[in-house]
mmCIF file of C-alpha atoms in Angstrom:
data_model
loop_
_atom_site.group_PDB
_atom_site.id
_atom_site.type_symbol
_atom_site.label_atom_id
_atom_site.label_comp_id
_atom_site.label_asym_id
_atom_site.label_seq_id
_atom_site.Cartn_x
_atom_site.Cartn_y
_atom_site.Cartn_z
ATOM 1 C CA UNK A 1 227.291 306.625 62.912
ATOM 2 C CA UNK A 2 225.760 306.498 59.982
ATOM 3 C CA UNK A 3 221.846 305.102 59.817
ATOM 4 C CA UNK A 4 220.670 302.747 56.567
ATOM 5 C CA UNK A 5 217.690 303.137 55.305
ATOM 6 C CA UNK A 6 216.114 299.964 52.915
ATOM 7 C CA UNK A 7 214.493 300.826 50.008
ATOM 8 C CA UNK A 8 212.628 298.994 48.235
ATOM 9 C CA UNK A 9 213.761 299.101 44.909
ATOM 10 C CA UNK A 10 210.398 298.170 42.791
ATOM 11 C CA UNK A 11 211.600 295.386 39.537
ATOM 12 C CA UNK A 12 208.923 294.081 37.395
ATOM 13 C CA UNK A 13 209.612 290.318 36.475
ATOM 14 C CA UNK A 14 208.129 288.491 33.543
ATOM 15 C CA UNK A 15 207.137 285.740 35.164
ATOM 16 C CA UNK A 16 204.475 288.131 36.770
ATOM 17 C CA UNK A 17 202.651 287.776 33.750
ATOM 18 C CA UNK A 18 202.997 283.981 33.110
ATOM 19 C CA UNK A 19 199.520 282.865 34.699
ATOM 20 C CA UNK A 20 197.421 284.987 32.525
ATOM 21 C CA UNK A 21 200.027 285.140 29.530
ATOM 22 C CA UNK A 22 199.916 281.535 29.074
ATOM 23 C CA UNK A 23 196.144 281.353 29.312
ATOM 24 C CA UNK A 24 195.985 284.326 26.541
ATOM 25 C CA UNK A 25 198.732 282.821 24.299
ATOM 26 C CA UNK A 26 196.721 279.407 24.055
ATOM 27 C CA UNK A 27 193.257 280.776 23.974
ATOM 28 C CA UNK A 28 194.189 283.386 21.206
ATOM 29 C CA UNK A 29 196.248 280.523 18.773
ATOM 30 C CA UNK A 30 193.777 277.908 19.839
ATOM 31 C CA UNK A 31 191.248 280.646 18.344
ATOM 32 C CA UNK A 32 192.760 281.209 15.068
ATOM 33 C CA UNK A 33 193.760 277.337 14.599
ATOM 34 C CA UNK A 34 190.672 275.892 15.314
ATOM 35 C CA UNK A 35 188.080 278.185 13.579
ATOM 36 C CA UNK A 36 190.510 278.400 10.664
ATOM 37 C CA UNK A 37 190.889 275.306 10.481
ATOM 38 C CA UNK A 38 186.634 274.398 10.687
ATOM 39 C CA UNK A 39 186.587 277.166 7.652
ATOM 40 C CA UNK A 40 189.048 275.521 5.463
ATOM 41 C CA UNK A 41 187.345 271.838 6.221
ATOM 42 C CA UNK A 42 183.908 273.034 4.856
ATOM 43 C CA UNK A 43 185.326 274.991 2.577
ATOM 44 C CA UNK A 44 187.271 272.309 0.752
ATOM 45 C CA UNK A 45 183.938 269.487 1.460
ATOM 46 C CA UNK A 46 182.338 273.084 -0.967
ATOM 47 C CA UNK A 47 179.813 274.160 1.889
ATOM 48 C CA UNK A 48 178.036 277.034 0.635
ATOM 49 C CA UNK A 49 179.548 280.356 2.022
ATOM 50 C CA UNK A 50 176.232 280.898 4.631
ATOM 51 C CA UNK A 51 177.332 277.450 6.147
ATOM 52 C CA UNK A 52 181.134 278.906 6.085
ATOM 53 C CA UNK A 53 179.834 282.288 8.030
ATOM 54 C CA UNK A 54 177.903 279.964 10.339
ATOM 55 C CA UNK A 55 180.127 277.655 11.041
ATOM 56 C CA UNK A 56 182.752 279.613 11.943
ATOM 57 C CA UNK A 57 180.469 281.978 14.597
ATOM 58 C CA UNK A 58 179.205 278.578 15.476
ATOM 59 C CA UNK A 59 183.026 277.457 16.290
ATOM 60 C CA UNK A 60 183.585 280.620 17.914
ATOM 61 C CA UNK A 61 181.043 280.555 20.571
ATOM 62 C CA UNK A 62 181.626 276.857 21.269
ATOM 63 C CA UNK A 63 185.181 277.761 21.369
ATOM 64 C CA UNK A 64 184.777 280.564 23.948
ATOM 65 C CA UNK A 65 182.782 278.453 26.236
ATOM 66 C CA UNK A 66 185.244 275.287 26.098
ATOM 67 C CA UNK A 67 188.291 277.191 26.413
ATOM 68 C CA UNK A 68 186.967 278.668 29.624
ATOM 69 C CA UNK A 69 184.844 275.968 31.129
ATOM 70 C CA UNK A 70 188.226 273.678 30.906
ATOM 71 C CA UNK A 71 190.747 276.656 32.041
ATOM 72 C CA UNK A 72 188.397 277.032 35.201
ATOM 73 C CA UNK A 73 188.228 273.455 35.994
ATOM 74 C CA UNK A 74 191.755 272.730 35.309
ATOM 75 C CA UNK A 75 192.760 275.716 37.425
ATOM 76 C CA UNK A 76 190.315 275.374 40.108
ATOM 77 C CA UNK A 77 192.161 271.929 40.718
ATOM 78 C CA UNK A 78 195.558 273.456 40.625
ATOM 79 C CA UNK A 79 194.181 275.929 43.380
ATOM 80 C CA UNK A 80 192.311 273.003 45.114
ATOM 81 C CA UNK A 81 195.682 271.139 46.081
ATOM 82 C CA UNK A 82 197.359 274.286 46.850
ATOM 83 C CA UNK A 83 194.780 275.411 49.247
ATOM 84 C CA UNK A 84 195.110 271.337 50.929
ATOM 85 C CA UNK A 85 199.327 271.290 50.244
ATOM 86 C CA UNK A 86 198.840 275.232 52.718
ATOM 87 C CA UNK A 87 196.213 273.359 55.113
ATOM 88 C CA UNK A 88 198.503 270.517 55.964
ATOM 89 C CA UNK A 89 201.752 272.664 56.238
ATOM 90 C CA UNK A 90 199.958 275.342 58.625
ATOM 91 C CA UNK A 91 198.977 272.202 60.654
ATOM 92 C CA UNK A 92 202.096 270.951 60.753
ATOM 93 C CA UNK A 93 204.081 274.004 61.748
ATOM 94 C CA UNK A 94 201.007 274.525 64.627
ATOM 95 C CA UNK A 95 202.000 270.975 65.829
ATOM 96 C CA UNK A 96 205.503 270.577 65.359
ATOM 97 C CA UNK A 97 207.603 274.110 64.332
ATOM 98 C CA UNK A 98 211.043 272.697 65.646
ATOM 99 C CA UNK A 99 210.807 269.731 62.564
ATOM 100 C CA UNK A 100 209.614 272.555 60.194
ATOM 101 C CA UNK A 101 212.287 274.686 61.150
ATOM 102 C CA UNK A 102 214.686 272.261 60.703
ATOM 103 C CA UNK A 103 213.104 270.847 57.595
ATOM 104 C CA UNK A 104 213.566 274.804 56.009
ATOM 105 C CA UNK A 105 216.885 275.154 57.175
ATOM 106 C CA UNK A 106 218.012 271.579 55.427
ATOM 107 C CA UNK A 107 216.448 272.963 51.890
ATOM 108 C CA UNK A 108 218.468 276.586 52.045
ATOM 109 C CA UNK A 109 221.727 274.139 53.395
ATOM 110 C CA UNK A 110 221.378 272.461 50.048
ATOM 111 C CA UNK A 111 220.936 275.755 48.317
ATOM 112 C CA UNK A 112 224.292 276.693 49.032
ATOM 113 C CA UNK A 113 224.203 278.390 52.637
ATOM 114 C CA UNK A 114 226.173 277.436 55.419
ATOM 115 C CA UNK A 115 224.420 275.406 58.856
ATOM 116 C CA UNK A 116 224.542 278.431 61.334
ATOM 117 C CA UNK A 117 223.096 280.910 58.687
ATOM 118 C CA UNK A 118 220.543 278.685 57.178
ATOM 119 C CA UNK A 119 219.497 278.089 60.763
ATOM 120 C CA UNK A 120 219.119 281.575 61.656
ATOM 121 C CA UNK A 121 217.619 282.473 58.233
ATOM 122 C CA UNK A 122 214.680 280.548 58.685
ATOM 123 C CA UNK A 123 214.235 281.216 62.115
ATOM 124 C CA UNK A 124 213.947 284.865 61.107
ATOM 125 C CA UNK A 125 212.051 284.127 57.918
ATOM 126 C CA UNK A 126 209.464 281.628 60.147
ATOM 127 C CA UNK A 127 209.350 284.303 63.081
ATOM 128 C CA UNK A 128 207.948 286.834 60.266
ATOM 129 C CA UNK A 129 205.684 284.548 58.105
ATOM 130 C CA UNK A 130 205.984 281.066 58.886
ATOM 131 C CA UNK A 131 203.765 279.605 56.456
ATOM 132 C CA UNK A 132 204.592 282.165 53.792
ATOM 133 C CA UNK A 133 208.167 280.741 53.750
ATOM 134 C CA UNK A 134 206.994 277.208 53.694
ATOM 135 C CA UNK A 135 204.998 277.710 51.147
ATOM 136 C CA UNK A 136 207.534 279.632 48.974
ATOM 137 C CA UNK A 137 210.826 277.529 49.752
ATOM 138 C CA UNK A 138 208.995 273.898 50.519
ATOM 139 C CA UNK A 139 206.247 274.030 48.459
ATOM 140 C CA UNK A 140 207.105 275.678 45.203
ATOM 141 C CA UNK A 141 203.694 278.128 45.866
ATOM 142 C CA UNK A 142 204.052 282.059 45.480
ATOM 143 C CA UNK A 143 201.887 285.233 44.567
ATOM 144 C CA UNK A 144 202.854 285.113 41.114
ATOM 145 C CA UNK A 145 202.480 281.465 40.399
ATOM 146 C CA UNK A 146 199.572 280.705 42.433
ATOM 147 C CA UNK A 147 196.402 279.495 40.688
ATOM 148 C CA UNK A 148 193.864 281.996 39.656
ATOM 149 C CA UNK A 149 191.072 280.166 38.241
ATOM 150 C CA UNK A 150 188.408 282.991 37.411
ATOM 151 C CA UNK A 151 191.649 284.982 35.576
ATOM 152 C CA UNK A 152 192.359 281.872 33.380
ATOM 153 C CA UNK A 153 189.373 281.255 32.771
ATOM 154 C CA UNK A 154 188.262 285.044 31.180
ATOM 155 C CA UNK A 155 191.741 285.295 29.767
ATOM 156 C CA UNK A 156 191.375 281.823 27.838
ATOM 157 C CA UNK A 157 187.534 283.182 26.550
ATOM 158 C CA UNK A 158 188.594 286.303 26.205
ATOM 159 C CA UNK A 159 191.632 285.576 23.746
ATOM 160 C CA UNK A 160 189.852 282.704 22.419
ATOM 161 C CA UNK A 161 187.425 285.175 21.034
ATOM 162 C CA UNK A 162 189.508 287.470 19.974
ATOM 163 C CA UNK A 163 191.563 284.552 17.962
ATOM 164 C CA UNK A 164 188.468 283.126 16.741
ATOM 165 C CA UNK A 165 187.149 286.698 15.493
ATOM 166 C CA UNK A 166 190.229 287.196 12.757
ATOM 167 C CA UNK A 167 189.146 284.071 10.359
ATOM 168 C CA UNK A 168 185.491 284.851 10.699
ATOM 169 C CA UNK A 169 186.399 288.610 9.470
ATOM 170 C CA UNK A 170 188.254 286.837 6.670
ATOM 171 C CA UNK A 171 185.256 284.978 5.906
ATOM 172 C CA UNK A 172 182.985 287.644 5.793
ATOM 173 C CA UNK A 173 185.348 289.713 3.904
ATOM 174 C CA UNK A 174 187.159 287.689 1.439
ATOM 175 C CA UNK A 175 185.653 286.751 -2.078
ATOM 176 C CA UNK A 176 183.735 283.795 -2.139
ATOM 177 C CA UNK A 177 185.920 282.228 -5.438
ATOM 178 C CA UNK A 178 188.905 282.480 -3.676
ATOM 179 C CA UNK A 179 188.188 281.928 0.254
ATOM 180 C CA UNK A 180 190.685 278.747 0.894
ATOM 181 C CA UNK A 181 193.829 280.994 0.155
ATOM 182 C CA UNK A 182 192.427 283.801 2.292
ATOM 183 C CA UNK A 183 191.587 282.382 5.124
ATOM 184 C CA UNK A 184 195.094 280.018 5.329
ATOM 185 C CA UNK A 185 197.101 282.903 4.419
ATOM 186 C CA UNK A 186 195.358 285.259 6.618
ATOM 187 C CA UNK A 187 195.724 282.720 9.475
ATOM 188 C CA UNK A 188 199.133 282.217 9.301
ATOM 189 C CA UNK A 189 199.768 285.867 9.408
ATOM 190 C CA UNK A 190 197.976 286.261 12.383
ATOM 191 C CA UNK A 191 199.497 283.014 13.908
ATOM 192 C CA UNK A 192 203.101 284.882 13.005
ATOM 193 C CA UNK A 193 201.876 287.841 14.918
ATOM 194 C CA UNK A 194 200.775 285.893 17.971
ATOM 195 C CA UNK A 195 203.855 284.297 18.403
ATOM 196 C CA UNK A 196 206.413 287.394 17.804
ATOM 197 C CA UNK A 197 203.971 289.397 20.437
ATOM 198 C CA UNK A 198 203.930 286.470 22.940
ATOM 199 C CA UNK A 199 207.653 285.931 22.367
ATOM 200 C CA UNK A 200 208.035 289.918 23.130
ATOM 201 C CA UNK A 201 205.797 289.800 26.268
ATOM 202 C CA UNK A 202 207.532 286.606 27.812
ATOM 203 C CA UNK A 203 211.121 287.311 26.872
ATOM 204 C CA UNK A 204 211.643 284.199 24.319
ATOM 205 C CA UNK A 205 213.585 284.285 21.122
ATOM 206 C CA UNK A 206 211.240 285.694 18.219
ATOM 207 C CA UNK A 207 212.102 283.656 15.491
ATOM 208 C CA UNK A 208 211.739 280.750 17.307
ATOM 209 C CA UNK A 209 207.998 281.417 18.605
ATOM 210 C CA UNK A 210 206.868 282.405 15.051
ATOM 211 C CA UNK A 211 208.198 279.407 13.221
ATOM 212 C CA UNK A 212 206.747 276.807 15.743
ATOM 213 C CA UNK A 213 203.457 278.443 15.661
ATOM 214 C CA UNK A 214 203.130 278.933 12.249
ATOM 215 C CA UNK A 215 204.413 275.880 11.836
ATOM 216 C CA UNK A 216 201.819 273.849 13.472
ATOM 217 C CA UNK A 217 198.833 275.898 12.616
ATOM 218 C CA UNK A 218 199.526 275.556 8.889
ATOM 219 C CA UNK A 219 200.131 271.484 9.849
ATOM 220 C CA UNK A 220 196.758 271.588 11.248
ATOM 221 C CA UNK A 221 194.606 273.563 8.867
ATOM 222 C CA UNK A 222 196.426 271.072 6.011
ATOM 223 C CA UNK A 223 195.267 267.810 8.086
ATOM 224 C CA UNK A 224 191.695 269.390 8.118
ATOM 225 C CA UNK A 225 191.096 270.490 4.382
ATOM 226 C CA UNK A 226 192.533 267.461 3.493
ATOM 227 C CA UNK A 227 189.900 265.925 5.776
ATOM 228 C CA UNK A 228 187.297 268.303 4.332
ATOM 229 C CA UNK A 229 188.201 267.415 0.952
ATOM 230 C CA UNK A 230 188.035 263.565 1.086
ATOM 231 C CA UNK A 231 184.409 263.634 3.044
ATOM 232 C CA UNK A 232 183.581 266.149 0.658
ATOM 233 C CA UNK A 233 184.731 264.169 -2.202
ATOM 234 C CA UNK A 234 182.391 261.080 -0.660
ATOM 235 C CA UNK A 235 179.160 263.108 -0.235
#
């Protein structure tokens, strides 16, 4: 008689990468939007180009430290009512494991399984980690998708940063006389680039990702030289 032998057979999954991905994706276009977007308004109100430079290393740093202050608070929540949603469900299996059992085998019923094997799946699954397959099947909470708040919160200053950096190169770079189409040109580029790599990372349609960021980054730098160029008009 033949012996089996499990393997593990080792996958990686893309939504692996979807807690720090999406924290990336948003600090990196929020980056290139935002500080764009400050360069165009005081470019088109015809702010000198030292008041350009500084306002866009100004916009960066403030950036940084928003993006990351929020992504940690906003996290730290997420993880807060995970950490009470695991508390109560590890009480409640302490008091009362014949409901909980019975509760897990009604959700993989109405997955598809039949009575007796539900039943005697999460008997097995509860008699090897209990609360891990509460909190996976019940509660919607695994390794992958759990809250990390100190990850989001680097990730969303890091790529903040990093978005943020591109316009104030342009800035520095680009001739004086002709700054405006520099900086939205260069800014859409980079926007472009975002969303194909993003699109690449997650598995999305390409296209797609580049249009609608590109899309509403050029929307928003419009809405602010426009902005710029009125107050500017007024001073």
């Amino acid at each position: 008689m033949k012996s089996f032998h499990y393997r593990a057979h080792p996958e990686l999954h893309r939504t692996e990468h979807i807690g720090w991905l999406r924290a990336a994706v948003l600090g990196a276009n929020d980056g290139i939007i935002s500080t764009a977007s400050l360069v165009v308004g005081v470019a088109a109100a015809h702010a000198s180009h030292a008041n350009i430079v500084t306002t866009a290393m100004a916009g960066l740093v403030a950036g940084a430290m928003s993006m990351a202050a929020g992504e940690f608070v906003s996290v730290y929540s997420q993880a807060d009512t995970e950490k009470a949603d695991l508390e109560r469900e590890r009480a409640e299996l302490s008091s009362d494991p014949e409901s909980e059992q019975r509760e897990l085998t009604a959700i993989y019923v109405r997955r598809g399984l039949e009575y007796k094997l539900a039943s005697e799946v999460a008997t097995r699954l509860m008699a090897h980690d209990a609360l891990g397959a509460h909190a996976r099947d019940e509660l919607g909470i695994s390794d992958a998708l759990s809250a990390r708040p100190l990850q989001a919160a680097m990730a969303s200053a890091g790529s903040f940063a990093a978005g943020a950096a591109t316009p104030l190169a342009v800035v520095m770079l680009a001739p004086a006389q002709s700054l405006l189409p520099w900086v939205i040109g260069t800014a859409i580029a980079f926007l472009a680039m975002l969303g194909a790599l993003a699109a690449r990372i997650g598995g999305a349609p390409v296209a797609r990702s580049v249009g609608r960021v590109a899309f509403w980054g050029t929307f928003a730098m419009g809405i602010t030289a426009g902005a710029g160029a009125l107050f500017g008009a007024g001073a």
